[in-house]
Amino acid sequence: MNPARTIEFLFDFGSPTTYLAHTQLPRIAADTGARVDYVPMLLGGVFKATGNQSPVMVPAKGRWMGGDLARFAQRYGVPFAFNPNFPINTLTLMRGAVGMQMRQPDRFMPYVDAVFRAMWVEPVNMGDPAVVAKTLGAAGFDAEQFMALVGDAEVKAKLIANTEAAVARGVFGAPTCFVGDAMFFGQDRLDFVREAVTAGA
């Protein structure tokens, strides 16, 4: 497919703004005929490599961001609840995303939907292995198979490679979208993403 008609969506479940972007990308794809390619990366690794940090680490910014997230969720008409367990270590969850892409691609989007919902709709502590097992079990995933998947050396290596490649392309946070070589950061830049894929038609 034409790169100018593909939206690369670099994501980490730990970002609430990334959840909001995830809820809007299907509509953009349907309206424009573009394809969305989900690219799992580890946001903690990106932050470490770039010297960046979560906006909520700045108290005043964090307070403002809470209201901003609620406003966008209302505008989009999607459910949202800030996770009281934030920040959550997403290493296992992101390895799971990579593993699903590599080993069970037909189950990738159901996995992504289930984890985003658990993180930013229900919301539950997805840093707790017992909660992860319960959440995935309810979504039809086998907990033992999942743990084997996230322990796979090739899966671990692929997540590292995805994260390093993202940093090399200039990524400093999530969500980040690419349309060709053009980079767009933040769920509040999705109008630019829409324009870019429309121009590439």
mmCIF file of C-alpha atoms in Angstrom:
data_model
loop_
_atom_site.group_PDB
_atom_site.id
_atom_site.type_symbol
_atom_site.label_atom_id
_atom_site.label_comp_id
_atom_site.label_asym_id
_atom_site.label_seq_id
_atom_site.Cartn_x
_atom_site.Cartn_y
_atom_site.Cartn_z
ATOM 1 C CA MET A 1 0.000 0.000 0.000
ATOM 2 C CA ASN A 2 1.112 3.575 -0.687
ATOM 3 C CA PRO A 3 3.041 4.822 2.403
ATOM 4 C CA ALA A 4 1.162 8.100 2.106
ATOM 5 C CA ARG A 5 -2.054 6.130 2.650
ATOM 6 C CA THR A 6 -0.785 4.334 5.755
ATOM 7 C CA ILE A 7 -0.909 5.658 9.320
ATOM 8 C CA GLU A 8 1.809 4.167 11.511
ATOM 9 C CA PHE A 9 0.528 4.374 15.076
ATOM 10 C CA LEU A 10 3.328 4.068 17.641
ATOM 11 C CA PHE A 11 1.737 3.339 20.975
ATOM 12 C CA ASP A 12 2.069 2.284 24.602
ATOM 13 C CA PHE A 13 -0.921 1.312 26.745
ATOM 14 C CA GLY A 14 0.335 3.450 29.613
ATOM 15 C CA SER A 15 -0.601 6.715 27.895
ATOM 16 C CA PRO A 16 -4.178 7.990 28.293
ATOM 17 C CA THR A 17 -3.846 10.227 25.250
ATOM 18 C CA THR A 18 -2.835 7.163 23.251
ATOM 19 C CA TYR A 19 -6.066 5.463 24.314
ATOM 20 C CA LEU A 20 -8.020 8.467 23.016
ATOM 21 C CA ALA A 21 -6.170 8.323 19.700
ATOM 22 C CA HIS A 22 -6.902 4.595 19.478
ATOM 23 C CA THR A 23 -10.621 5.319 19.705
ATOM 24 C CA GLN A 24 -10.466 7.751 16.775
ATOM 25 C CA LEU A 25 -8.194 6.028 14.279
ATOM 26 C CA PRO A 26 -10.851 3.598 12.962
ATOM 27 C CA ARG A 27 -13.034 6.555 11.979
ATOM 28 C CA ILE A 28 -10.165 8.292 10.204
ATOM 29 C CA ALA A 29 -9.297 5.078 8.360
ATOM 30 C CA ALA A 30 -12.919 4.524 7.347
ATOM 31 C CA ASP A 31 -13.345 8.119 6.147
ATOM 32 C CA THR A 32 -10.087 8.281 4.188
ATOM 33 C CA GLY A 33 -9.512 4.692 3.072
ATOM 34 C CA ALA A 34 -6.173 4.699 4.881
ATOM 35 C CA ARG A 35 -4.700 1.708 6.671
ATOM 36 C CA VAL A 36 -3.585 1.906 10.304
ATOM 37 C CA ASP A 37 -0.473 -0.034 11.295
ATOM 38 C CA TYR A 38 -0.098 -0.411 15.070
ATOM 39 C CA VAL A 39 3.535 -0.348 16.218
ATOM 40 C CA PRO A 40 4.064 -1.311 19.891
ATOM 41 C CA MET A 41 6.920 0.485 21.639
ATOM 42 C CA LEU A 42 7.974 0.909 25.256
ATOM 43 C CA LEU A 43 7.283 4.475 26.340
ATOM 44 C CA GLY A 44 9.588 4.151 29.338
ATOM 45 C CA GLY A 45 12.418 3.282 26.959
ATOM 46 C CA VAL A 46 11.587 6.262 24.761
ATOM 47 C CA PHE A 47 11.548 8.581 27.781
ATOM 48 C CA LYS A 48 14.904 7.250 28.973
ATOM 49 C CA ALA A 49 16.501 7.656 25.557
ATOM 50 C CA THR A 50 15.174 11.176 24.972
ATOM 51 C CA GLY A 51 15.192 12.652 28.476
ATOM 52 C CA ASN A 52 11.428 13.135 28.336
ATOM 53 C CA GLN A 53 8.894 12.318 31.054
ATOM 54 C CA SER A 54 5.143 12.034 31.513
ATOM 55 C CA PRO A 55 3.327 15.397 31.720
ATOM 56 C CA VAL A 56 1.786 14.332 35.034
ATOM 57 C CA MET A 57 5.243 14.391 36.595
ATOM 58 C CA VAL A 58 4.775 18.180 36.627
ATOM 59 C CA PRO A 59 1.971 18.657 39.216
ATOM 60 C CA ALA A 60 0.357 21.742 37.657
ATOM 61 C CA LYS A 61 0.502 20.188 34.210
ATOM 62 C CA GLY A 62 -0.943 16.952 35.542
ATOM 63 C CA ARG A 63 -3.921 18.741 37.077
ATOM 64 C CA TRP A 64 -4.598 20.563 33.820
ATOM 65 C CA MET A 65 -4.180 17.412 31.756
ATOM 66 C CA GLY A 66 -6.860 15.570 33.739
ATOM 67 C CA GLY A 67 -9.462 18.090 32.671
ATOM 68 C CA ASP A 68 -8.193 18.180 29.113
ATOM 69 C CA LEU A 69 -8.465 14.397 28.758
ATOM 70 C CA ALA A 70 -12.056 14.489 30.028
ATOM 71 C CA ARG A 71 -12.943 17.224 27.536
ATOM 72 C CA PHE A 72 -11.534 15.271 24.606
ATOM 73 C CA ALA A 73 -13.295 12.079 25.702
ATOM 74 C CA GLN A 74 -16.562 14.011 25.839
ATOM 75 C CA ARG A 75 -15.913 15.518 22.406
ATOM 76 C CA TYR A 76 -15.193 12.092 20.954
ATOM 77 C CA GLY A 77 -18.130 10.482 22.730
ATOM 78 C CA VAL A 78 -15.986 7.742 24.268
ATOM 79 C CA PRO A 79 -15.766 6.432 27.844
ATOM 80 C CA PHE A 80 -12.727 7.465 29.859
ATOM 81 C CA ALA A 81 -11.611 7.238 33.482
ATOM 82 C CA PHE A 82 -8.130 8.213 34.606
ATOM 83 C CA ASN A 83 -6.419 5.183 36.118
ATOM 84 C CA PRO A 84 -5.756 5.759 39.841
ATOM 85 C CA ASN A 85 -2.825 3.344 39.618
ATOM 86 C CA PHE A 86 -0.983 5.558 37.125
ATOM 87 C CA PRO A 87 1.857 5.308 36.241
ATOM 88 C CA ILE A 88 1.753 1.597 35.445
ATOM 89 C CA ASN A 89 4.762 -0.394 34.246
ATOM 90 C CA THR A 90 3.621 -1.585 30.817
ATOM 91 C CA LEU A 91 6.605 -3.777 29.897
ATOM 92 C CA THR A 92 4.639 -7.042 30.093
ATOM 93 C CA LEU A 93 1.612 -5.531 28.333
ATOM 94 C CA MET A 94 3.721 -4.172 25.481
ATOM 95 C CA ARG A 95 5.572 -7.471 25.103
ATOM 96 C CA GLY A 96 2.111 -8.991 24.859
ATOM 97 C CA ALA A 97 1.213 -6.617 22.038
ATOM 98 C CA VAL A 98 4.375 -7.492 20.126
ATOM 99 C CA GLY A 99 3.824 -11.178 20.775
ATOM 100 C CA MET A 100 0.264 -11.082 19.491
ATOM 101 C CA GLN A 101 1.419 -9.330 16.330
ATOM 102 C CA MET A 102 4.140 -11.911 15.792
ATOM 103 C CA ARG A 103 2.403 -15.121 16.855
ATOM 104 C CA GLN A 104 -1.364 -14.528 16.811
ATOM 105 C CA PRO A 105 -2.051 -11.575 14.477
ATOM 106 C CA ASP A 106 -5.774 -12.321 14.320
ATOM 107 C CA ARG A 107 -5.941 -11.779 18.092
ATOM 108 C CA PHE A 108 -3.880 -8.597 18.122
ATOM 109 C CA MET A 109 -6.692 -6.027 17.911
ATOM 110 C CA PRO A 110 -8.926 -7.843 20.422
ATOM 111 C CA TYR A 111 -5.926 -7.816 22.780
ATOM 112 C CA VAL A 112 -5.278 -4.116 22.197
ATOM 113 C CA ASP A 113 -8.938 -3.250 22.753
ATOM 114 C CA ALA A 114 -9.106 -5.314 25.956
ATOM 115 C CA VAL A 115 -5.976 -3.762 27.466
ATOM 116 C CA PHE A 116 -6.865 -0.185 26.573
ATOM 117 C CA ARG A 117 -10.323 -0.704 28.075
ATOM 118 C CA ALA A 118 -8.851 -2.134 31.266
ATOM 119 C CA MET A 119 -6.399 0.749 31.525
ATOM 120 C CA TRP A 120 -8.602 3.725 30.701
ATOM 121 C CA VAL A 121 -12.263 2.756 30.940
ATOM 122 C CA GLU A 122 -12.713 0.333 33.827
ATOM 123 C CA PRO A 123 -9.902 1.236 35.053
ATOM 124 C CA VAL A 124 -7.947 -1.485 36.861
ATOM 125 C CA ASN A 125 -4.362 -2.009 37.979
ATOM 126 C CA MET A 126 -2.785 -3.624 34.920
ATOM 127 C CA GLY A 127 0.538 -3.602 36.735
ATOM 128 C CA ASP A 128 -0.756 -6.478 38.872
ATOM 129 C CA PRO A 129 -0.190 -9.885 37.206
ATOM 130 C CA ALA A 130 -3.345 -11.286 38.814
ATOM 131 C CA VAL A 131 -5.428 -8.451 37.384
ATOM 132 C CA VAL A 132 -3.826 -8.912 33.967
ATOM 133 C CA ALA A 133 -4.643 -12.626 34.050
ATOM 134 C CA LYS A 134 -8.247 -11.941 35.055
ATOM 135 C CA THR A 135 -8.676 -9.214 32.424
ATOM 136 C CA LEU A 136 -7.242 -11.284 29.607
ATOM 137 C CA GLY A 137 -9.167 -14.360 30.709
ATOM 138 C CA ALA A 138 -12.412 -12.399 30.514
ATOM 139 C CA ALA A 139 -11.443 -11.340 26.984
ATOM 140 C CA GLY A 140 -10.879 -14.942 25.906
ATOM 141 C CA PHE A 141 -7.108 -15.203 26.283
ATOM 142 C CA ASP A 142 -5.265 -18.030 28.030
ATOM 143 C CA ALA A 143 -3.157 -16.627 30.884
ATOM 144 C CA GLU A 144 -0.529 -19.383 30.722
ATOM 145 C CA GLN A 145 -0.088 -18.966 26.974
ATOM 146 C CA PHE A 146 0.199 -15.226 27.488
ATOM 147 C CA MET A 147 2.970 -15.580 30.057
ATOM 148 C CA ALA A 148 4.863 -17.892 27.718
ATOM 149 C CA LEU A 149 4.432 -15.364 24.923
ATOM 150 C CA VAL A 150 5.795 -12.403 26.887
ATOM 151 C CA GLY A 151 8.763 -14.510 27.970
ATOM 152 C CA ASP A 152 9.708 -15.347 24.370
ATOM 153 C CA ALA A 153 13.213 -14.031 23.584
ATOM 154 C CA GLU A 154 12.240 -13.011 20.045
ATOM 155 C CA VAL A 155 9.270 -11.061 21.370
ATOM 156 C CA LYS A 156 11.460 -9.247 23.903
ATOM 157 C CA ALA A 157 14.009 -8.410 21.203
ATOM 158 C CA LYS A 158 11.334 -7.105 18.841
ATOM 159 C CA LEU A 159 9.947 -4.690 21.427
ATOM 160 C CA ILE A 160 13.462 -3.352 22.029
ATOM 161 C CA ALA A 161 14.000 -3.006 18.283
ATOM 162 C CA ASN A 162 10.675 -1.194 17.820
ATOM 163 C CA THR A 163 11.537 1.223 20.610
ATOM 164 C CA GLU A 164 15.038 1.933 19.325
ATOM 165 C CA ALA A 165 13.719 2.439 15.791
ATOM 166 C CA ALA A 166 11.112 4.884 17.105
ATOM 167 C CA VAL A 167 13.742 6.946 18.899
ATOM 168 C CA ALA A 168 15.915 6.929 15.774
ATOM 169 C CA ARG A 169 12.986 8.424 13.831
ATOM 170 C CA GLY A 170 12.613 11.273 16.310
ATOM 171 C CA VAL A 171 9.879 9.877 18.555
ATOM 172 C CA PHE A 172 9.857 11.319 22.087
ATOM 173 C CA GLY A 173 6.436 10.271 23.392
ATOM 174 C CA ALA A 174 3.118 8.604 22.693
ATOM 175 C CA PRO A 175 0.974 8.592 20.755
ATOM 176 C CA THR A 176 3.059 9.278 17.671
ATOM 177 C CA CYS A 177 1.770 8.819 14.144
ATOM 178 C CA PHE A 178 3.740 8.722 10.927
ATOM 179 C CA VAL A 179 2.336 9.246 7.457
ATOM 180 C CA GLY A 180 5.312 8.568 5.245
ATOM 181 C CA ASP A 181 8.157 10.555 6.801
ATOM 182 C CA ALA A 182 5.862 13.126 8.432
ATOM 183 C CA MET A 183 5.599 12.737 12.214
ATOM 184 C CA PHE A 184 2.609 13.841 14.283
ATOM 185 C CA PHE A 185 2.721 13.726 18.093
ATOM 186 C CA GLY A 186 -0.336 13.660 20.336
ATOM 187 C CA GLN A 187 -3.970 12.692 19.957
ATOM 188 C CA ASP A 188 -4.808 16.368 19.462
ATOM 189 C CA ARG A 189 -2.913 16.288 16.142
ATOM 190 C CA LEU A 190 -5.173 13.722 14.494
ATOM 191 C CA ASP A 191 -6.661 16.371 12.202
ATOM 192 C CA PHE A 192 -3.203 16.752 10.680
ATOM 193 C CA VAL A 193 -2.953 12.977 10.315
ATOM 194 C CA ARG A 194 -6.293 12.953 8.508
ATOM 195 C CA GLU A 195 -5.132 15.749 6.201
ATOM 196 C CA ALA A 196 -1.874 13.955 5.434
ATOM 197 C CA VAL A 197 -3.503 10.677 4.361
ATOM 198 C CA THR A 198 -6.173 12.572 2.427
ATOM 199 C CA ALA A 199 -3.461 14.456 0.533
ATOM 200 C CA GLY A 200 -1.762 11.140 -0.240
ATOM 201 C CA ALA A 201 -4.868 9.714 -1.938
#
